[in-house]
Short mmCIF file of C-alpha atoms in Angstrom, two decimals:
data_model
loop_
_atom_site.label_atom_id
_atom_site.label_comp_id
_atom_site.label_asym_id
_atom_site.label_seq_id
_atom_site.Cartn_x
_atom_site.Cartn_y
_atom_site.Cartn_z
CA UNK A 1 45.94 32.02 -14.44
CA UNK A 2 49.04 34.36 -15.37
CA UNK A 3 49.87 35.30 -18.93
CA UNK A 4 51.96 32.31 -20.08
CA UNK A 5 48.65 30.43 -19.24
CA UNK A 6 49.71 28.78 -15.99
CA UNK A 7 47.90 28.13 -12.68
CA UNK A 8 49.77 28.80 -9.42
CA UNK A 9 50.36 26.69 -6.55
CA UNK A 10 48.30 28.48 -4.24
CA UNK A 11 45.04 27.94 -6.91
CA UNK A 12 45.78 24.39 -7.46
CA UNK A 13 46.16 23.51 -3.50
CA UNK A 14 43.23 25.63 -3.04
CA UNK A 15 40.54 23.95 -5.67
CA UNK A 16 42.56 20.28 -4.74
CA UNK A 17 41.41 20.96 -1.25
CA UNK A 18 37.72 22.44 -2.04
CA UNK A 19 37.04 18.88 -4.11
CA UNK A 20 38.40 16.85 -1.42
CA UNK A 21 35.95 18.68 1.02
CA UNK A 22 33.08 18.56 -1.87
CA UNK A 23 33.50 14.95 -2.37
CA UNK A 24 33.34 14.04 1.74
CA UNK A 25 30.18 16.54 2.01
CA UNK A 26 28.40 14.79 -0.88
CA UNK A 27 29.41 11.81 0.45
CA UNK A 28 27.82 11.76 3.50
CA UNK A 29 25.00 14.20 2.10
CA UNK A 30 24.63 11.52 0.05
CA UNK A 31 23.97 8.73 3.37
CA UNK A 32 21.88 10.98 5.19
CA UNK A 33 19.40 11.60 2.15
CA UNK A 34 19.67 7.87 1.64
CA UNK A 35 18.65 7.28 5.09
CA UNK A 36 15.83 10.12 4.94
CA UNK A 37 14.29 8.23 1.72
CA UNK A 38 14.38 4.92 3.04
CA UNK A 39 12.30 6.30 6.50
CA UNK A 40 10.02 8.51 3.88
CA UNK A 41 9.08 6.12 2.12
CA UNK A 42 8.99 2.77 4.57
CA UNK A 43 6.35 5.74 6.66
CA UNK A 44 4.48 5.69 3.29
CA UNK A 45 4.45 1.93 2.96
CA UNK A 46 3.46 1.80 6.30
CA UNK A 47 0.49 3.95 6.18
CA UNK A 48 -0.92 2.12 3.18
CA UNK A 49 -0.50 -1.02 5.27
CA UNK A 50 -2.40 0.73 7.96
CA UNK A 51 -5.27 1.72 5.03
CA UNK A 52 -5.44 -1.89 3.76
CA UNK A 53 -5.79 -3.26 7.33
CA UNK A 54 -8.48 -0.56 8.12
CA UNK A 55 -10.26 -0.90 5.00
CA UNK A 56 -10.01 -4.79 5.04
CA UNK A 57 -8.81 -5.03 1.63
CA UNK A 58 -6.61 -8.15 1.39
CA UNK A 59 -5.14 -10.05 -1.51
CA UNK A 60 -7.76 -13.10 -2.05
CA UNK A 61 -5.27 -16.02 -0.52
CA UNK A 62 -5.06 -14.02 2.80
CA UNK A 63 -8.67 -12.99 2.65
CA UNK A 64 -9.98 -16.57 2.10
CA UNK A 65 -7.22 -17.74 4.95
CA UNK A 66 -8.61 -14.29 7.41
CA UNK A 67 -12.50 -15.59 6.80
CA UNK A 68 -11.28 -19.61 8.07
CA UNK A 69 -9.06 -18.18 10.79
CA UNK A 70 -10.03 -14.67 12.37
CA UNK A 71 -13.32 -13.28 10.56
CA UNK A 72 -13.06 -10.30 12.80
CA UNK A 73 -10.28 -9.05 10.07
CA UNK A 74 -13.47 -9.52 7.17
CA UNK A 75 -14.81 -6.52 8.39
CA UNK A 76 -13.20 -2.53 8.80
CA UNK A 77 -11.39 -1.64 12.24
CA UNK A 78 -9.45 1.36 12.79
CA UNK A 79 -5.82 0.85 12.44
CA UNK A 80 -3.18 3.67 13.01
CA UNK A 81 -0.09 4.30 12.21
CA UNK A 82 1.41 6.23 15.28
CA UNK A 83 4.91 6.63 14.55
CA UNK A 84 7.82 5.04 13.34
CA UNK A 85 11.94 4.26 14.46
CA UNK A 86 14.43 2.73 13.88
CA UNK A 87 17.95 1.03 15.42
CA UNK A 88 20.95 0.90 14.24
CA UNK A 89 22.33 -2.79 14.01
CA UNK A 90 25.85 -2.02 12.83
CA UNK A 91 27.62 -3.27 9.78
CA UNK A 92 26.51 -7.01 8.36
CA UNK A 93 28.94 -9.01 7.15
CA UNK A 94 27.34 -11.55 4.77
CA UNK A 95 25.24 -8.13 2.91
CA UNK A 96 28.33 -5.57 3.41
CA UNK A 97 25.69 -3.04 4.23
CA UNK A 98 24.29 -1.32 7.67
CA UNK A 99 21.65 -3.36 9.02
CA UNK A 100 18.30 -1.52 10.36
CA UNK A 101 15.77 -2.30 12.46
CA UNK A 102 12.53 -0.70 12.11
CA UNK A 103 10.08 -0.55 14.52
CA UNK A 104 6.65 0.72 13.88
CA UNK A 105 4.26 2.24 16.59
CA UNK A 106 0.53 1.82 15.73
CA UNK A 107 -2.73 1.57 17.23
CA UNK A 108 -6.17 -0.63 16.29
CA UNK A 109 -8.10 0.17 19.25
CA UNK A 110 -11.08 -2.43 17.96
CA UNK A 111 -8.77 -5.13 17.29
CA UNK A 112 -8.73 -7.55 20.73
CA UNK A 113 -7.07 -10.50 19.73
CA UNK A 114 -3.01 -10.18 19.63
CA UNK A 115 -3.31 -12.66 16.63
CA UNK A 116 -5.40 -10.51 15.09
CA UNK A 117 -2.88 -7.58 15.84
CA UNK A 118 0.20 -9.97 14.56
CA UNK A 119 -1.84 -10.28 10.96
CA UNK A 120 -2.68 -6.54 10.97
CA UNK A 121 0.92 -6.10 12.06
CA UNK A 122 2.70 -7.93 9.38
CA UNK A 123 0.84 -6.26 6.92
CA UNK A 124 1.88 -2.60 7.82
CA UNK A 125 5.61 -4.10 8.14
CA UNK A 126 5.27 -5.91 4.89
CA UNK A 127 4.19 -2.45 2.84
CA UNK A 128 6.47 -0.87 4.33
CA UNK A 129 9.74 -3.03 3.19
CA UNK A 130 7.88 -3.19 0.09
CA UNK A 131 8.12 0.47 -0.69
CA UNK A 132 11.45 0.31 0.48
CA UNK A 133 12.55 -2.36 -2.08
CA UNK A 134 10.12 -0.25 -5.05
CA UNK A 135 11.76 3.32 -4.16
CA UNK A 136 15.67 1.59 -4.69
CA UNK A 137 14.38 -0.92 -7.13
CA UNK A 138 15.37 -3.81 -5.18
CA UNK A 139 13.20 -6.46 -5.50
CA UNK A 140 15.01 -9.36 -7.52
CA UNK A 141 17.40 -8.92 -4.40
CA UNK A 142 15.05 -10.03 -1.81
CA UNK A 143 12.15 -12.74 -1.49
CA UNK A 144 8.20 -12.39 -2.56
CA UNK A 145 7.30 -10.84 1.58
CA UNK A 146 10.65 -8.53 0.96
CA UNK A 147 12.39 -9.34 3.68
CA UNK A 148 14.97 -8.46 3.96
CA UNK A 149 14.68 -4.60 2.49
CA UNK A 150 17.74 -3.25 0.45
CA UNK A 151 18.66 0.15 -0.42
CA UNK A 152 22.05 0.78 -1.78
CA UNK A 153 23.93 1.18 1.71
CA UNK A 154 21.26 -0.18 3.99
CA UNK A 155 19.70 -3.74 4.73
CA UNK A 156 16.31 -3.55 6.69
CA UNK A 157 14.31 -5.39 8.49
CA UNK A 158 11.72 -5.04 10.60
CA UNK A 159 10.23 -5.44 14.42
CA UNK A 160 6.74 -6.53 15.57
CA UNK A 161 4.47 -3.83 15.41
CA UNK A 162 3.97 -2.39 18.75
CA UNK A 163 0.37 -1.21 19.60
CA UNK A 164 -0.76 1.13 21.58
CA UNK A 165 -4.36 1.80 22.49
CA UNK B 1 27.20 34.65 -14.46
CA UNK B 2 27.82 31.30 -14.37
CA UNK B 3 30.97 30.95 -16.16
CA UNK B 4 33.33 33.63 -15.69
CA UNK B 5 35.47 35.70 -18.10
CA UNK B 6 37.68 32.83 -18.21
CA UNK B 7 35.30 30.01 -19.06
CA UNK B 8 35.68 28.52 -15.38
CA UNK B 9 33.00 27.27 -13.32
CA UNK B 10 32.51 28.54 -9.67
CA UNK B 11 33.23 25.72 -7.16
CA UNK B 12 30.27 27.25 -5.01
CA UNK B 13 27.75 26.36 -8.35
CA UNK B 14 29.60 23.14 -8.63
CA UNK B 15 28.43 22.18 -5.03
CA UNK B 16 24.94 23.91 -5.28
CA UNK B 17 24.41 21.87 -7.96
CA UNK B 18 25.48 18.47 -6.96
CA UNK B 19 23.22 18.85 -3.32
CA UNK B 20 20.09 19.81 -5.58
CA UNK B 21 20.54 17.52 -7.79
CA UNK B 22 20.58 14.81 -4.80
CA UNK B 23 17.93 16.28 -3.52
CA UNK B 24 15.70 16.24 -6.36
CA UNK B 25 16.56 12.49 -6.88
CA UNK B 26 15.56 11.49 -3.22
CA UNK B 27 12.29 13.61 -3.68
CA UNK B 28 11.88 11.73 -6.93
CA UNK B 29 11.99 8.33 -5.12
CA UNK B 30 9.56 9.69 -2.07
CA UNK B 31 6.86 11.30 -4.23
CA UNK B 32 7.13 8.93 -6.79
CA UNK B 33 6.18 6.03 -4.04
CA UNK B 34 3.66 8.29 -2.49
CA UNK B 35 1.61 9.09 -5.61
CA UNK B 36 1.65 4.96 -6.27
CA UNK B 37 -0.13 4.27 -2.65
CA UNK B 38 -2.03 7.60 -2.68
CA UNK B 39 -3.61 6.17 -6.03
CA UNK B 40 -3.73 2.47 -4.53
CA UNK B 41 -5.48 4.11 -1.70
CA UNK B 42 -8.57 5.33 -3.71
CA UNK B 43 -9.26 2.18 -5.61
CA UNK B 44 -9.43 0.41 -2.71
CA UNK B 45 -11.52 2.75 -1.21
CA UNK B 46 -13.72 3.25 -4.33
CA UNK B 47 -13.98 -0.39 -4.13
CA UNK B 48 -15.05 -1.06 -0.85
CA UNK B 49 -17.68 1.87 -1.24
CA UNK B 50 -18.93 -0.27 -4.70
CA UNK B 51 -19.69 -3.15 -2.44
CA UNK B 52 -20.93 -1.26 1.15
CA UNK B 53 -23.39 0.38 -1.33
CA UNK B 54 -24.53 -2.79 -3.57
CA UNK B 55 -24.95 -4.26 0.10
CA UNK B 56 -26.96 -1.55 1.35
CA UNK B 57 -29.01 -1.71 -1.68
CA UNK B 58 -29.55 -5.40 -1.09
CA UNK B 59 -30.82 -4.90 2.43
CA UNK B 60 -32.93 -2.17 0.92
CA UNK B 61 -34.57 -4.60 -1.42
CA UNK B 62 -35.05 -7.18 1.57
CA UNK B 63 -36.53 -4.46 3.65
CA UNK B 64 -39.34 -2.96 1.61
CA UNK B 65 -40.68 -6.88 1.28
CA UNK B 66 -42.49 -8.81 -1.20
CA UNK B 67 -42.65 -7.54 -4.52
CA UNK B 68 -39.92 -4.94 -4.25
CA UNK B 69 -37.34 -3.91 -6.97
CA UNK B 70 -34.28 -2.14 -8.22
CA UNK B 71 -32.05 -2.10 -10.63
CA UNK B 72 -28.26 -2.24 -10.23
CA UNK B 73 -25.69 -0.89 -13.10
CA UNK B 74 -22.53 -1.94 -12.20
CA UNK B 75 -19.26 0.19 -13.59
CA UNK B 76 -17.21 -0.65 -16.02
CA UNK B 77 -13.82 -0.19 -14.20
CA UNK B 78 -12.46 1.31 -11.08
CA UNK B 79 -9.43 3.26 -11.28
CA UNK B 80 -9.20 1.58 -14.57
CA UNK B 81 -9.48 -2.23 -13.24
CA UNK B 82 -12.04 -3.94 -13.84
CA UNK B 83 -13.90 -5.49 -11.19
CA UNK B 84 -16.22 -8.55 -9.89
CA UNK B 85 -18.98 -8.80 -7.53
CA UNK B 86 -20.14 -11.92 -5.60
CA UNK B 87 -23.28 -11.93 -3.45
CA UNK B 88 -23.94 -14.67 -1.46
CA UNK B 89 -25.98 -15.14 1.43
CA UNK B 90 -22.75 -14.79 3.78
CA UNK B 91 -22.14 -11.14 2.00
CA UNK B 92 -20.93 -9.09 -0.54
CA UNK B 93 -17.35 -9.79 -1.76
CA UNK B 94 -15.37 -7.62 -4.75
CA UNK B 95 -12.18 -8.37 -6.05
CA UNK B 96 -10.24 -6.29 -7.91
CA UNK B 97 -6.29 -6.19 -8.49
CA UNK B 98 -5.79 -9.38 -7.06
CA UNK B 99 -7.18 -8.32 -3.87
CA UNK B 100 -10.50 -8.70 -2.12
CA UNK B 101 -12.89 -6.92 0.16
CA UNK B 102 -16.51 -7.33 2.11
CA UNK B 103 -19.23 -5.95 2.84
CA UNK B 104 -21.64 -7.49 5.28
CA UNK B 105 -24.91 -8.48 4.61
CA UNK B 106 -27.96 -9.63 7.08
CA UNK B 107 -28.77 -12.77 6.73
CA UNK B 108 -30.94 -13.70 3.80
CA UNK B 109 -31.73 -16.01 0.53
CA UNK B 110 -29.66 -14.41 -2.03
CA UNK B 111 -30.53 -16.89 -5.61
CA UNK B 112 -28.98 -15.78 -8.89
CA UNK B 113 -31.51 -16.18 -12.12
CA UNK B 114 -34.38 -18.21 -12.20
CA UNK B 115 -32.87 -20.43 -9.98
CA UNK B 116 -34.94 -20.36 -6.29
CA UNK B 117 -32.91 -21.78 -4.23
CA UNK B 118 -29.41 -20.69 -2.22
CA UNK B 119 -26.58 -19.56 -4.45
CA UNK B 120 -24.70 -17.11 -5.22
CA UNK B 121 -24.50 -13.85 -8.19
CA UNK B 122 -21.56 -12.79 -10.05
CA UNK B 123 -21.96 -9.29 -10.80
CA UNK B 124 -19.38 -8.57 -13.72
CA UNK B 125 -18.48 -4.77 -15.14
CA UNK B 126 -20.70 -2.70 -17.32
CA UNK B 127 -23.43 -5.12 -16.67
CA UNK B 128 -26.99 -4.07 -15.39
CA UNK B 129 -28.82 -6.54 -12.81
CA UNK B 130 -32.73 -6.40 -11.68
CA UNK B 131 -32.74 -7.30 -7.86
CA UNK B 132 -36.67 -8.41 -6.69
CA UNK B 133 -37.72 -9.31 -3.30
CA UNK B 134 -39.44 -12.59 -4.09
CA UNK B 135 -41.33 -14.83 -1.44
CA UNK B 136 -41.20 -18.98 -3.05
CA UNK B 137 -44.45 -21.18 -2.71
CA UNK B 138 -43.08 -22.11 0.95
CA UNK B 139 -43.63 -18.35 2.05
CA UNK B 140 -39.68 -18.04 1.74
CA UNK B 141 -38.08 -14.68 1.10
CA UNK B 142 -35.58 -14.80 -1.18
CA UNK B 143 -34.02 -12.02 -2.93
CA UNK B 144 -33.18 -12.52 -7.07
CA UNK B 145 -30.27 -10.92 -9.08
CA UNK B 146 -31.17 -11.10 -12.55
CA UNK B 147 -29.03 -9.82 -15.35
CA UNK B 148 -31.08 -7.63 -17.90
#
């Protein structure tokens, strides 16, 4: 600033230009972290899904169907969350957000039956889009099994379980 | 310094301070989330531990035959939720939250009360329960949760 209290042109082109680059940094700082909290926590949903299914610890309507249906899910198994991905599905039109896929590697080594699997399954992917929706407080957006998940710039959904012995 | 001789703000603390403040919010969101499932994670657990034990204690009953008995307190909460027992000759069962475990039991007469005959007890919070190993007039084994 010079003595008659004026900025030169150099200083303004130079902060202009340090804002502009500021403002694209955050901006896509902003995606990525975005991106990193919906994976944190949809891994933390995930391994409480994994804890109810090993625990068998279901709410009473599924518990009461499980004891009719497959019994074998009454009773603790070891179920494992392995690891977890996802896909890219580009840009949805009817959300105007970018659709993910997650996919979800786990492993329940005493479970035989693939319906079995499936119910084990759709529990670990249904904590999982659950946290999801909690950590962006999204949940009037979607339906009671959260599906679809929302976070600000993301819609996500998720793949069968694939298990692994 | 972090305002220099002419009251200005460095761009470089400007920038700092927007990507930990971004950061901080996304660890908000991620901690937050695990603390809620880390804590959902031990009443469960506490819970299904509450019933493996009442139904180890049954089968401890049943096993040490005619005559046998024990008393049962049952606690007033878990993780601040109340919960509810019920024994029936299939098992135990708790629910808690909304949600509902097992534990198995071996087969046996499980009668509630006075009452000889099959059935099933409700074992509420802060209550205390007398469990006998009783054998009927017809030489039956049956094992009686009484509330005392």
């Amino acid at each position: 600033m010079d003595k008659k209290g004026q900025l030169t042109g150099e200083y303004l082109l130079i902060i202009g230009f340090s804002i502009l680059i500021s403002i694209s940094i955050a901006y896509t700082a902003s995606e990525i972290i975005e991106l990193n909290t919906c994976m944190a926590v949809a891994r933390n949903g995930a391994i409480t899904g994994s804890y109810m299914d090993s625990l068998a610890f279901y709410p009473t309507e599924k518990f009461k169907e499980y004891t009719d249906k497959y019994p074998r899910l009454k009773s603790s198994s070891k179920v494992v969350f392995i690891k977890m991905y996802y896909t890219n599905e580009g840009f949805d039109k009817k959300y105007q957000k970018i659709k993910l896929k997650l996919k979800i590697v786990a492993s329940a080594p005493s479970l035989k039956s693939d319906k079995e699997k499936t119910c084990a399954g759709d529990r670990i992917n249904y904590y999982a889009r659950k946290s999801i929706c909690e950590a962006f407080k999204t949940e009037e957006l979607t339906n009671v099994y959260y599906n679809p998940a929302f976070s600000s710039r993301y819609i996500i959904t998720t793949a069968e379980v694939e298990w692994i012995s | 310094m972090l305002i220099d001789d002419r009251g200005l703000l460095s761009l470089d603390l400007f920038a700092a301070t927007l990507i930990v403040l971004m950061t901080i919010t996304s660890m908000v969101a991620i901690t937050g989330d695990r603390l809620v499932n880390v804590n959902s994670f031990q009443e469960i657990s506490c819970a299904k531990i509450l019933a493996e034990n009442l139904a180890q204690l049954i089968e401890s009953v049943y096993s040490g035959g005619e005559g046998y008995e024990t008393t049962y307190k049952m606690p007033s909460n878990i993780s601040n939720s109340p919960s509810l027992i019920i024994v029936d000759n299939s098992g135990v069962y708790i629910h808690l939250n909304g949600k509902m475990g097992y534990a198995h039991l071996i087969p046996m007469k499980i009668a509630y009360g006075s009452y000889y005959g099959p059935g099933r007890a409700i074992l509420r919070p802060d209550e205390s329960y007398k469990i006998t190993n009783i054998k009927d007039q017809y030489q039956m084994t049956y094992i009686i949760i009484k509330e005392i």
